[in-house]
Amino acid sequence: MSNKTDSNLYTILFAIAMVIVVGGLLAFTASALRPRIDNNERLEKQQNILYAMGVNANDESSAIFVSTDEAPELFSKYITKQLVLQGNEVSEDNEAFLIDVKKEQTSAKEGNERRLPLFVGNKDGKTYYIAPIRGKGLWDAIWAYVAMDENMVVQGAYFDHKGETAGLGANIKQRYFMDDFIGESLMSNGSFKGITVAKGNNDPKNTDKNDNEVDAIAGATITGDGVSAMLKSELKQYVSYFENLKNN
Amino acid sequence: MGLLSKKDAALIKDPLADNNPITIQVLGICSALAITAELEAAIVMSISVLFVLGIGNVVISLMRNIIPSKIRIIVQLIVVAALVIIVDQVLKAFAYELSKTLSVFVGLIITNCIIMGRFEAFALGNGPWRSFLDGIGNSLGYGVILIIVAFFRELLGAGTLLGFKVLGDPIDKTGVYAFGYENNGFMIMPPMALIVVGIIIWVQRSRNTALIEDH
């Protein structure tokens, strides 16, 4: 190394130049690609919602979405209503789709009343209510789209995560885990109970659909607990909507 | 190899055997524990590291004469972080599906000590071409160990390989499970990765005693 690169002035100038160049490069990439990324994320959300209500291209064992080209068209075909629930008020809002669940959770913590998006879909004469929910896994955020019928029995679910361990917690987005939720009821004897991801339950094939339990993934205890907690705390807020639905 | 001189070829070959980054240099252990529960994840990680280390080594090597030595580690970190983030953003825009698969690995790549280790130990003192070969060689050496470890962990821990049920179905009791075989749940826990790596180190050193340090 020459002496030139050892001087303090050079070091400081180099650091400044580096920050400007790298910062500029990152800012440029991020802003140039933003519209495309946003569009991809929107399509993914539509794919996720459709997946939960059973509109997907699944083969025997893996979870496959409808293609991105078809997603917008299928979304407007199958999703009949987009609702926003706030307190006891229910309003129809075609922008419900754009509600950011994470932001709503934060603002609810600050004491504001939370806006809960709910998508109503219709497929082969059957009505699906799909709720987007969000919670915490082991390392980072986990989220899900849960499709229910009017009795809060799960009809389909799609789980995803930001950074769970590959091969362990990341397996919540595998079919063998997600499919177990189908047919499980969130209610028990008329009150809300949620669904627990249970370790050591004696029902690995998940034949008992009335136990409010699905089989956990080995080696993913904390992610599984996060899923249970998310389902419980988030879907509970939808209970009053379903109760009103029945009374009317 | 006609394409490479003997010295250059050694840059590729050595890390695959007697100078392996994981078993000899003891670099990249953290990710060897974290993502070897499944073969697929190990393969994806190996390929990602191949790209990042190959390109990163070249970039650092080109900059080696202008990097101030006092802040070289920070400079290396910025180069690799910027590289990974830009690739991640481009994938998100143009290959969204692929980026979903890789996003979990982004953090693991940036903090992978193989990358910083090779920047520091090789790219700072060698030309771009040799640095490129060193990067490829070391990531291949890393990948080989990752894949061996993941092979055994997935096979013995979950009874599958790349998601295929090669040993039969543990719940329906088909294949070897019909004879009372059980998956070893401990294999999918991170400590078992360390033990498998330990066994590889043992096998390697007993085959080549020159590798055993005397102390």
Short mmCIF file of C-alpha atoms in Angstrom, two decimals:
data_model
loop_
_atom_site.label_atom_id
_atom_site.label_comp_id
_atom_site.label_asym_id
_atom_site.label_seq_id
_atom_site.Cartn_x
_atom_site.Cartn_y
_atom_site.Cartn_z
CA MET A 1 0.00 0.00 0.00
CA SER A 2 1.37 3.40 -0.88
CA ASN A 3 1.59 6.16 1.68
CA LYS A 4 -0.90 8.18 -0.29
CA THR A 5 -3.79 5.93 0.65
CA ASP A 6 -2.83 6.02 4.34
CA SER A 7 -3.34 9.74 4.92
CA ASN A 8 -6.33 10.91 6.91
CA LEU A 9 -7.44 13.35 4.24
CA TYR A 10 -7.46 10.66 1.58
CA THR A 11 -9.37 8.29 3.85
CA ILE A 12 -12.05 10.89 4.55
CA LEU A 13 -12.38 11.93 0.92
CA PHE A 14 -12.57 8.32 -0.15
CA ALA A 15 -15.29 7.62 2.41
CA ILE A 16 -17.31 10.64 1.28
CA ALA A 17 -16.96 9.74 -2.40
CA MET A 18 -17.91 6.15 -1.70
CA VAL A 19 -21.05 7.14 0.21
CA ILE A 20 -22.13 9.49 -2.58
CA VAL A 21 -21.49 6.99 -5.37
CA VAL A 22 -23.06 3.98 -3.62
CA GLY A 23 -25.93 6.01 -2.16
CA GLY A 24 -26.69 7.51 -5.55
CA LEU A 25 -26.55 4.14 -7.22
CA LEU A 26 -28.91 2.56 -4.69
CA ALA A 27 -31.32 5.50 -4.79
CA PHE A 28 -31.33 5.43 -8.58
CA THR A 29 -31.98 1.68 -8.77
CA ALA A 30 -34.69 1.86 -6.13
CA SER A 31 -36.58 4.75 -7.72
CA ALA A 32 -36.14 3.54 -11.29
CA LEU A 33 -37.48 0.10 -10.45
CA ARG A 34 -40.17 1.21 -7.97
CA PRO A 35 -43.14 1.20 -10.40
CA ARG A 36 -42.31 -2.28 -11.66
CA ILE A 37 -41.80 -3.62 -8.14
CA ASP A 38 -45.07 -2.05 -6.94
CA ASN A 39 -46.89 -3.63 -9.84
CA ASN A 40 -45.38 -7.02 -9.07
CA GLU A 41 -46.39 -6.69 -5.43
CA ARG A 42 -49.95 -5.78 -6.39
CA LEU A 43 -50.24 -8.77 -8.68
CA GLU A 44 -48.83 -10.99 -5.96
CA LYS A 45 -51.46 -9.78 -3.52
CA GLN A 46 -54.17 -10.63 -6.02
CA GLN A 47 -52.62 -14.05 -6.58
CA ASN A 48 -52.49 -14.63 -2.81
CA ILE A 49 -56.13 -13.68 -2.27
CA LEU A 50 -57.25 -15.86 -5.18
CA TYR A 51 -55.09 -18.70 -3.89
CA ALA A 52 -56.78 -18.61 -0.50
CA MET A 53 -60.23 -18.97 -2.04
CA GLY A 54 -59.10 -21.90 -4.14
CA VAL A 55 -58.46 -20.16 -7.44
CA ASN A 56 -55.00 -21.49 -8.18
CA ALA A 57 -53.02 -23.74 -10.46
CA ASN A 58 -51.95 -26.26 -7.79
CA ASP A 59 -50.58 -29.57 -8.94
CA GLU A 60 -50.40 -32.67 -6.76
CA SER A 61 -48.04 -31.39 -4.12
CA SER A 62 -46.89 -27.82 -4.72
CA ALA A 63 -48.64 -24.49 -4.34
CA ILE A 64 -48.89 -22.70 -7.68
CA PHE A 65 -50.56 -19.34 -8.28
CA VAL A 66 -52.61 -18.38 -11.27
CA SER A 67 -50.31 -16.60 -13.75
CA THR A 68 -49.67 -12.89 -13.32
CA ASP A 69 -51.26 -12.22 -16.73
CA GLU A 70 -54.55 -13.71 -15.61
CA ALA A 71 -54.55 -12.44 -12.02
CA PRO A 72 -56.23 -9.01 -12.53
CA GLU A 73 -58.95 -10.50 -14.71
CA LEU A 74 -59.65 -13.41 -12.36
CA PHE A 75 -59.55 -11.07 -9.40
CA SER A 76 -62.35 -8.91 -10.77
CA LYS A 77 -64.25 -12.02 -11.79
CA TYR A 78 -64.16 -13.83 -8.44
CA ILE A 79 -63.92 -11.02 -5.90
CA THR A 80 -67.37 -9.51 -5.78
CA LYS A 81 -66.95 -7.01 -2.96
CA GLN A 82 -64.14 -5.32 -1.10
CA LEU A 83 -65.16 -4.25 2.39
CA VAL A 84 -63.64 -2.10 5.08
CA LEU A 85 -64.70 -2.80 8.65
CA GLN A 86 -64.18 -0.06 11.18
CA GLY A 87 -65.77 -0.57 14.56
CA ASN A 88 -69.32 -1.58 13.77
CA GLU A 89 -69.39 0.16 10.44
CA VAL A 90 -69.05 -1.78 7.24
CA SER A 91 -68.39 0.10 4.07
CA GLU A 92 -67.76 -1.04 0.56
CA ASP A 93 -64.51 0.30 -0.78
CA ASN A 94 -62.75 -0.68 -3.95
CA GLU A 95 -59.56 0.60 -2.45
CA ALA A 96 -59.70 -1.88 0.44
CA PHE A 97 -57.20 -3.81 -1.55
CA LEU A 98 -54.65 -1.05 -1.00
CA ILE A 99 -54.95 -0.99 2.79
CA ASP A 100 -51.58 -1.75 4.34
CA VAL A 101 -52.23 -4.14 7.23
CA LYS A 102 -48.92 -3.29 8.84
CA LYS A 103 -49.69 0.44 8.92
CA GLU A 104 -53.15 -0.24 10.31
CA GLN A 105 -51.67 -2.32 13.12
CA THR A 106 -49.29 0.48 14.04
CA SER A 107 -51.98 3.12 13.99
CA ALA A 108 -54.26 0.89 16.08
CA LYS A 109 -51.52 0.77 18.70
CA GLU A 110 -51.55 4.55 18.79
CA GLY A 111 -55.21 4.42 19.73
CA ASN A 112 -56.84 4.90 16.35
CA GLU A 113 -59.62 2.64 15.28
CA ARG A 114 -58.27 0.05 12.93
CA ARG A 115 -59.58 -0.37 9.42
CA LEU A 116 -59.94 -4.06 8.60
CA PRO A 117 -60.06 -5.03 4.94
CA LEU A 118 -62.20 -8.02 3.98
CA PHE A 119 -62.62 -9.42 0.49
CA VAL A 120 -65.80 -11.19 -0.44
CA GLY A 121 -65.43 -13.72 -3.21
CA ASN A 122 -67.82 -15.99 -5.00
CA LYS A 123 -66.84 -19.22 -6.67
CA ASP A 124 -69.28 -21.84 -7.97
CA GLY A 125 -72.10 -20.29 -5.97
CA LYS A 126 -70.20 -20.41 -2.71
CA THR A 127 -69.24 -17.27 -0.79
CA TYR A 128 -65.76 -16.79 0.62
CA TYR A 129 -64.64 -14.13 3.07
CA ILE A 130 -60.93 -13.49 2.81
CA ALA A 131 -59.04 -11.61 5.51
CA PRO A 132 -55.44 -10.44 5.15
CA ILE A 133 -53.59 -10.78 8.45
CA ARG A 134 -50.09 -10.16 9.69
CA GLY A 135 -47.99 -11.29 12.63
CA LYS A 136 -44.51 -12.13 13.88
CA GLY A 137 -42.49 -15.25 13.17
CA LEU A 138 -39.08 -16.08 14.57
CA TRP A 139 -36.96 -13.64 12.58
CA ASP A 140 -39.34 -11.28 10.88
CA ALA A 141 -42.89 -10.70 9.71
CA ILE A 142 -45.25 -13.47 8.69
CA TRP A 143 -48.58 -12.87 6.98
CA ALA A 144 -51.51 -14.78 5.61
CA TYR A 145 -54.68 -14.60 3.58
CA VAL A 146 -57.39 -16.70 5.21
CA ALA A 147 -60.57 -17.56 3.33
CA MET A 148 -63.54 -18.40 5.58
CA ASP A 149 -67.21 -19.19 5.14
CA GLU A 150 -69.92 -17.32 7.07
CA ASN A 151 -69.46 -19.66 10.09
CA MET A 152 -65.74 -18.83 10.26
CA VAL A 153 -64.70 -22.24 9.06
CA VAL A 154 -61.46 -21.95 7.09
CA GLN A 155 -61.89 -22.71 3.41
CA GLY A 156 -58.34 -22.03 2.36
CA ALA A 157 -55.24 -20.23 3.51
CA TYR A 158 -52.07 -18.84 2.08
CA PHE A 159 -49.13 -18.18 4.39
CA ASP A 160 -45.97 -16.30 3.63
CA HIS A 161 -43.01 -14.90 5.52
CA LYS A 162 -40.18 -12.47 5.16
CA GLY A 163 -37.24 -14.34 6.60
CA GLU A 164 -38.06 -17.58 8.38
CA THR A 165 -35.39 -20.29 8.37
CA ALA A 166 -35.25 -22.18 5.08
CA GLY A 167 -36.27 -25.80 5.60
CA LEU A 168 -37.88 -25.11 8.99
CA GLY A 169 -40.10 -22.07 9.60
CA ALA A 170 -40.12 -21.25 5.90
CA ASN A 171 -42.21 -24.37 5.38
CA ILE A 172 -45.35 -22.56 6.53
CA LYS A 173 -45.84 -21.76 2.85
CA GLN A 174 -45.76 -25.42 1.89
CA ARG A 175 -48.94 -27.15 0.86
CA TYR A 176 -48.73 -29.81 3.57
CA PHE A 177 -48.96 -27.10 6.20
CA MET A 178 -51.43 -24.71 4.54
CA ASP A 179 -53.84 -27.43 3.42
CA ASP A 180 -54.24 -28.68 6.99
CA PHE A 181 -56.19 -25.51 7.80
CA ILE A 182 -58.94 -26.25 5.30
CA GLY A 183 -62.09 -27.27 7.16
CA GLU A 184 -60.79 -26.21 10.58
CA SER A 185 -63.21 -24.00 12.47
CA LEU A 186 -62.06 -20.83 14.18
CA MET A 187 -65.04 -21.05 16.54
CA SER A 188 -65.66 -23.49 19.33
CA ASN A 189 -69.10 -23.86 20.94
CA GLY A 190 -70.19 -20.50 19.65
CA SER A 191 -67.21 -18.48 20.81
CA PHE A 192 -64.00 -17.56 19.04
CA LYS A 193 -61.08 -19.86 19.75
CA GLY A 194 -58.69 -19.53 16.81
CA ILE A 195 -56.57 -22.36 15.46
CA THR A 196 -53.51 -23.56 17.31
CA VAL A 197 -50.45 -24.94 15.59
CA ALA A 198 -49.98 -27.78 18.03
CA LYS A 199 -46.88 -29.82 18.74
CA GLY A 200 -47.27 -33.48 19.55
CA ASN A 201 -50.93 -33.62 18.69
CA ASN A 202 -51.98 -37.15 17.92
CA ASP A 203 -53.58 -36.25 14.66
CA PRO A 204 -50.80 -35.80 12.09
CA LYS A 205 -53.14 -36.45 9.18
CA ASN A 206 -55.45 -33.79 10.56
CA THR A 207 -58.60 -35.87 10.26
CA ASP A 208 -60.22 -34.23 13.29
CA LYS A 209 -61.46 -30.89 12.00
CA ASN A 210 -63.23 -29.86 15.21
CA ASP A 211 -60.23 -29.65 17.51
CA ASN A 212 -59.09 -26.12 16.55
CA GLU A 213 -55.64 -27.61 16.01
CA VAL A 214 -53.31 -28.36 13.11
CA ASP A 215 -50.08 -30.34 13.27
CA ALA A 216 -46.94 -28.25 13.81
CA ILE A 217 -43.77 -28.35 11.71
CA ALA A 218 -40.83 -30.02 13.45
CA GLY A 219 -38.05 -27.55 14.19
CA ALA A 220 -40.29 -24.52 13.68
CA THR A 221 -41.81 -24.04 17.13
CA ILE A 222 -41.56 -20.27 17.31
CA THR A 223 -42.81 -19.72 13.77
CA GLY A 224 -45.72 -22.06 14.55
CA ASP A 225 -46.52 -20.18 17.75
CA GLY A 226 -46.39 -16.97 15.71
CA VAL A 227 -48.95 -18.42 13.30
CA SER A 228 -51.26 -19.39 16.19
CA ALA A 229 -50.94 -15.96 17.78
CA MET A 230 -51.53 -14.19 14.49
CA LEU A 231 -54.67 -16.17 13.69
CA LYS A 232 -56.02 -15.62 17.17
CA SER A 233 -55.43 -11.91 17.60
CA GLU A 234 -56.14 -10.85 14.03
CA LEU A 235 -59.16 -12.92 13.08
CA LYS A 236 -60.83 -12.24 16.42
CA GLN A 237 -61.44 -8.71 15.19
CA TYR A 238 -63.60 -10.04 12.40
CA VAL A 239 -65.94 -11.98 14.71
CA SER A 240 -68.46 -9.18 15.15
CA TYR A 241 -68.82 -8.83 11.38
CA PHE A 242 -69.74 -12.50 11.04
CA GLU A 243 -72.14 -12.30 13.98
CA ASN A 244 -73.94 -9.35 12.39
CA LEU A 245 -74.02 -11.23 9.13
CA LYS A 246 -75.97 -14.07 10.73
CA ASN A 247 -78.37 -11.83 12.62
CA ASN A 248 -79.43 -10.01 9.50
CA MET B 1 -6.62 -27.82 -17.96
CA GLY B 2 -5.45 -26.10 -21.11
CA LEU B 3 -7.45 -22.99 -20.43
CA LEU B 4 -5.78 -22.11 -17.16
CA SER B 5 -2.16 -22.14 -16.08
CA LYS B 6 -1.24 -24.58 -13.32
CA LYS B 7 -1.22 -21.80 -10.75
CA ASP B 8 -4.61 -20.52 -11.82
CA ALA B 9 -6.12 -24.00 -11.87
CA ALA B 10 -4.97 -24.48 -8.29
CA LEU B 11 -7.11 -21.47 -7.31
CA ILE B 12 -10.15 -23.44 -8.33
CA LYS B 13 -9.04 -26.87 -7.16
CA ASP B 14 -7.52 -26.16 -3.76
CA PRO B 15 -10.67 -24.85 -2.07
CA LEU B 16 -12.48 -27.98 -3.20
CA ALA B 17 -10.13 -30.15 -1.19
CA ASP B 18 -7.16 -29.22 0.96
CA ASN B 19 -7.96 -25.56 1.41
CA ASN B 20 -11.72 -25.83 1.77
CA PRO B 21 -13.27 -22.63 3.15
CA ILE B 22 -15.52 -24.45 5.61
CA THR B 23 -13.51 -27.42 6.78
CA ILE B 24 -10.01 -25.89 6.68
CA GLN B 25 -10.37 -22.10 6.75
CA VAL B 26 -13.44 -22.38 9.00
CA LEU B 27 -15.27 -19.61 7.14
CA GLY B 28 -18.99 -19.56 6.41
CA ILE B 29 -19.92 -21.84 9.30
CA CYS B 30 -22.93 -19.73 10.29
CA SER B 31 -24.70 -20.18 6.99
CA ALA B 32 -23.67 -23.84 6.89
CA LEU B 33 -25.74 -24.25 10.06
CA ALA B 34 -28.61 -22.04 9.04
CA ILE B 35 -29.67 -23.31 5.65
CA THR B 36 -28.69 -26.93 5.38
CA ALA B 37 -31.92 -28.43 6.69
CA GLU B 38 -33.03 -28.76 3.09
CA LEU B 39 -31.08 -29.61 -0.04
CA GLU B 40 -32.86 -27.05 -2.21
CA ALA B 41 -32.01 -24.14 0.09
CA ALA B 42 -28.37 -25.24 0.18
CA ILE B 43 -28.16 -25.31 -3.60
CA VAL B 44 -29.78 -21.87 -3.96
CA MET B 45 -27.41 -20.43 -1.35
CA SER B 46 -24.37 -21.98 -3.07
CA ILE B 47 -25.29 -20.47 -6.42
CA SER B 48 -25.97 -17.05 -4.86
CA VAL B 49 -22.61 -17.06 -3.10
CA LEU B 50 -20.93 -18.11 -6.34
CA PHE B 51 -22.26 -14.98 -8.05
CA VAL B 52 -21.61 -12.57 -5.22
CA LEU B 53 -18.12 -13.82 -4.40
CA GLY B 54 -17.07 -14.04 -8.06
CA ILE B 55 -18.16 -10.51 -8.86
CA GLY B 56 -17.28 -9.04 -5.45
CA ASN B 57 -13.74 -10.37 -5.61
CA VAL B 58 -13.26 -8.74 -9.01
CA VAL B 59 -14.64 -5.39 -7.82
CA ILE B 60 -12.47 -5.37 -4.70
CA SER B 61 -9.44 -6.47 -6.70
CA LEU B 62 -9.95 -3.58 -9.17
CA MET B 63 -10.21 -1.17 -6.25
CA ARG B 64 -7.34 -2.68 -4.26
CA ASN B 65 -4.88 0.11 -4.97
CA ILE B 66 -7.19 2.97 -4.05
CA ILE B 67 -8.88 1.56 -0.93
CA PRO B 68 -7.53 3.30 2.20
CA SER B 69 -6.25 0.52 4.43
CA LYS B 70 -7.75 2.06 7.59
CA ILE B 71 -11.31 1.65 6.40
CA ARG B 72 -10.90 -1.32 4.06
CA ILE B 73 -13.29 -3.61 5.98
CA ILE B 74 -16.06 -1.01 5.81
CA VAL B 75 -15.42 -0.50 2.11
CA GLN B 76 -15.64 -4.25 1.53
CA LEU B 77 -18.88 -4.42 3.47
CA ILE B 78 -20.38 -1.57 1.46
CA VAL B 79 -19.37 -3.14 -1.84
CA VAL B 80 -20.94 -6.48 -1.02
CA ALA B 81 -24.06 -4.96 0.53
CA ALA B 82 -24.62 -2.63 -2.44
CA LEU B 83 -24.06 -5.48 -4.88
CA VAL B 84 -26.54 -7.77 -3.15
CA ILE B 85 -29.20 -5.08 -2.72
CA ILE B 86 -29.01 -3.98 -6.35
CA VAL B 87 -29.29 -7.57 -7.56
CA ASP B 88 -32.23 -8.09 -5.19
CA GLN B 89 -34.01 -5.00 -6.52
CA VAL B 90 -33.44 -5.95 -10.14
CA LEU B 91 -34.78 -9.44 -9.48
CA LYS B 92 -37.82 -7.99 -7.71
CA ALA B 93 -38.58 -5.91 -10.78
CA PHE B 94 -37.86 -8.43 -13.51
CA ALA B 95 -37.98 -11.90 -11.95
CA TYR B 96 -40.33 -11.55 -9.01
CA GLU B 97 -40.83 -15.26 -8.40
CA LEU B 98 -37.10 -15.86 -8.24
CA SER B 99 -36.61 -12.91 -5.90
CA LYS B 100 -39.19 -14.38 -3.50
CA THR B 101 -37.10 -17.51 -3.26
CA LEU B 102 -33.88 -15.59 -2.76
CA SER B 103 -35.01 -12.81 -0.44
CA VAL B 104 -34.46 -14.99 2.62
CA PHE B 105 -30.83 -15.39 1.64
CA VAL B 106 -29.98 -11.72 1.11
CA GLY B 107 -29.10 -11.09 4.75
CA LEU B 108 -27.20 -14.35 4.99
CA ILE B 109 -25.08 -13.52 1.95
CA ILE B 110 -24.05 -10.08 3.16
CA THR B 111 -22.96 -11.41 6.54
CA ASN B 112 -21.31 -14.54 5.15
CA CYS B 113 -17.75 -14.44 6.42
CA ILE B 114 -16.48 -16.36 3.37
CA ILE B 115 -17.13 -13.25 1.34
CA MET B 116 -15.37 -10.83 3.65
CA GLY B 117 -12.68 -13.43 4.31
CA ARG B 118 -11.77 -13.86 0.64
CA PHE B 119 -11.89 -10.09 -0.02
CA GLU B 120 -9.47 -9.54 2.82
CA ALA B 121 -7.22 -12.54 2.28
CA PHE B 122 -7.07 -12.64 -1.52
CA ALA B 123 -8.72 -9.91 -3.58
CA LEU B 124 -6.87 -7.08 -1.80
CA GLY B 125 -3.54 -8.51 -2.94
CA ASN B 126 -4.21 -10.05 -6.34
CA GLY B 127 -5.32 -9.07 -9.83
CA PRO B 128 -8.93 -9.29 -11.03
CA TRP B 129 -8.64 -12.53 -13.04
CA ARG B 130 -6.95 -14.47 -10.25
CA SER B 131 -9.40 -12.98 -7.75
CA PHE B 132 -12.29 -14.08 -9.91
CA LEU B 133 -10.94 -17.65 -10.02
CA ASP B 134 -10.36 -17.57 -6.27
CA GLY B 135 -13.94 -16.43 -5.75
CA ILE B 136 -15.33 -19.19 -7.95
CA GLY B 137 -13.09 -21.83 -6.36
CA ASN B 138 -13.97 -20.90 -2.81
CA SER B 139 -17.67 -20.68 -3.45
CA LEU B 140 -17.57 -24.10 -5.11
CA GLY B 141 -15.70 -25.49 -2.10
CA TYR B 142 -18.31 -23.89 0.15
CA GLY B 143 -21.15 -25.20 -1.99
CA VAL B 144 -19.84 -28.77 -1.96
CA ILE B 145 -19.82 -28.91 1.84
CA LEU B 146 -23.21 -27.22 2.08
CA ILE B 147 -24.72 -29.74 -0.31
CA ILE B 148 -23.16 -32.75 1.44
CA VAL B 149 -24.42 -31.56 4.83
CA ALA B 150 -27.88 -30.73 3.47
CA PHE B 151 -28.07 -34.11 1.72
CA PHE B 152 -27.65 -36.00 4.99
CA ARG B 153 -29.78 -33.63 7.06
CA GLU B 154 -32.73 -33.71 4.69
CA LEU B 155 -32.45 -37.46 4.05
CA LEU B 156 -32.15 -38.51 7.69
CA GLY B 157 -34.19 -35.69 9.21
CA ALA B 158 -37.17 -35.51 6.89
CA GLY B 159 -36.77 -38.62 4.71
CA THR B 160 -36.89 -36.49 1.57
CA LEU B 161 -34.45 -35.15 -1.02
CA LEU B 162 -35.31 -31.90 -2.80
CA GLY B 163 -38.79 -32.42 -1.38
CA PHE B 164 -39.29 -35.89 -2.90
CA LYS B 165 -40.21 -38.59 -0.44
CA VAL B 166 -37.37 -40.97 -1.26
CA LEU B 167 -37.82 -43.12 1.82
CA GLY B 168 -41.59 -43.42 1.63
CA ASP B 169 -44.30 -41.66 3.59
CA PRO B 170 -43.77 -41.42 7.36
CA ILE B 171 -47.46 -40.90 8.10
CA ASP B 172 -48.90 -43.56 5.81
CA LYS B 173 -46.04 -45.92 6.79
CA THR B 174 -44.90 -46.84 3.32
CA GLY B 175 -41.36 -47.57 2.04
CA VAL B 176 -38.77 -48.05 4.79
CA TYR B 177 -41.21 -46.64 7.36
CA ALA B 178 -43.20 -49.86 6.99
CA PHE B 179 -40.28 -51.64 8.70
CA GLY B 180 -40.32 -49.38 11.72
CA TYR B 181 -37.80 -46.78 10.49
CA GLU B 182 -38.30 -43.31 11.97
CA ASN B 183 -37.00 -39.92 10.86
CA ASN B 184 -34.39 -38.49 13.18
CA GLY B 185 -35.94 -35.18 14.17
CA PHE B 186 -32.66 -34.05 15.69
CA MET B 187 -31.06 -33.97 12.22
CA ILE B 188 -33.04 -30.89 11.22
CA MET B 189 -31.85 -28.94 14.26
CA PRO B 190 -28.84 -26.63 13.67
CA PRO B 191 -26.48 -28.46 16.09
CA MET B 192 -26.54 -31.50 13.83
CA ALA B 193 -25.10 -29.41 11.00
CA LEU B 194 -22.10 -28.76 13.21
CA ILE B 195 -21.73 -32.46 13.93
CA VAL B 196 -21.99 -33.38 10.25
CA VAL B 197 -19.38 -30.73 9.39
CA GLY B 198 -17.25 -32.18 12.20
CA ILE B 199 -17.49 -35.64 10.68
CA ILE B 200 -16.46 -34.26 7.28
CA ILE B 201 -13.47 -32.55 8.90
CA TRP B 202 -12.55 -35.81 10.62
CA VAL B 203 -12.77 -37.86 7.42
CA GLN B 204 -10.79 -35.26 5.49
CA ARG B 205 -7.99 -35.05 8.03
CA SER B 206 -7.65 -38.75 8.52
CA ARG B 207 -7.24 -39.16 4.75
CA ASN B 208 -4.65 -36.39 4.59
CA THR B 209 -2.71 -36.19 7.84
CA ALA B 210 -0.74 -33.18 6.59
CA LEU B 211 -3.82 -31.11 7.37
CA ILE B 212 -3.67 -31.81 11.10
CA GLU B 213 -2.26 -28.80 12.98
CA ASP B 214 0.40 -29.73 15.54
CA HIS B 215 -0.71 -28.39 18.87
#
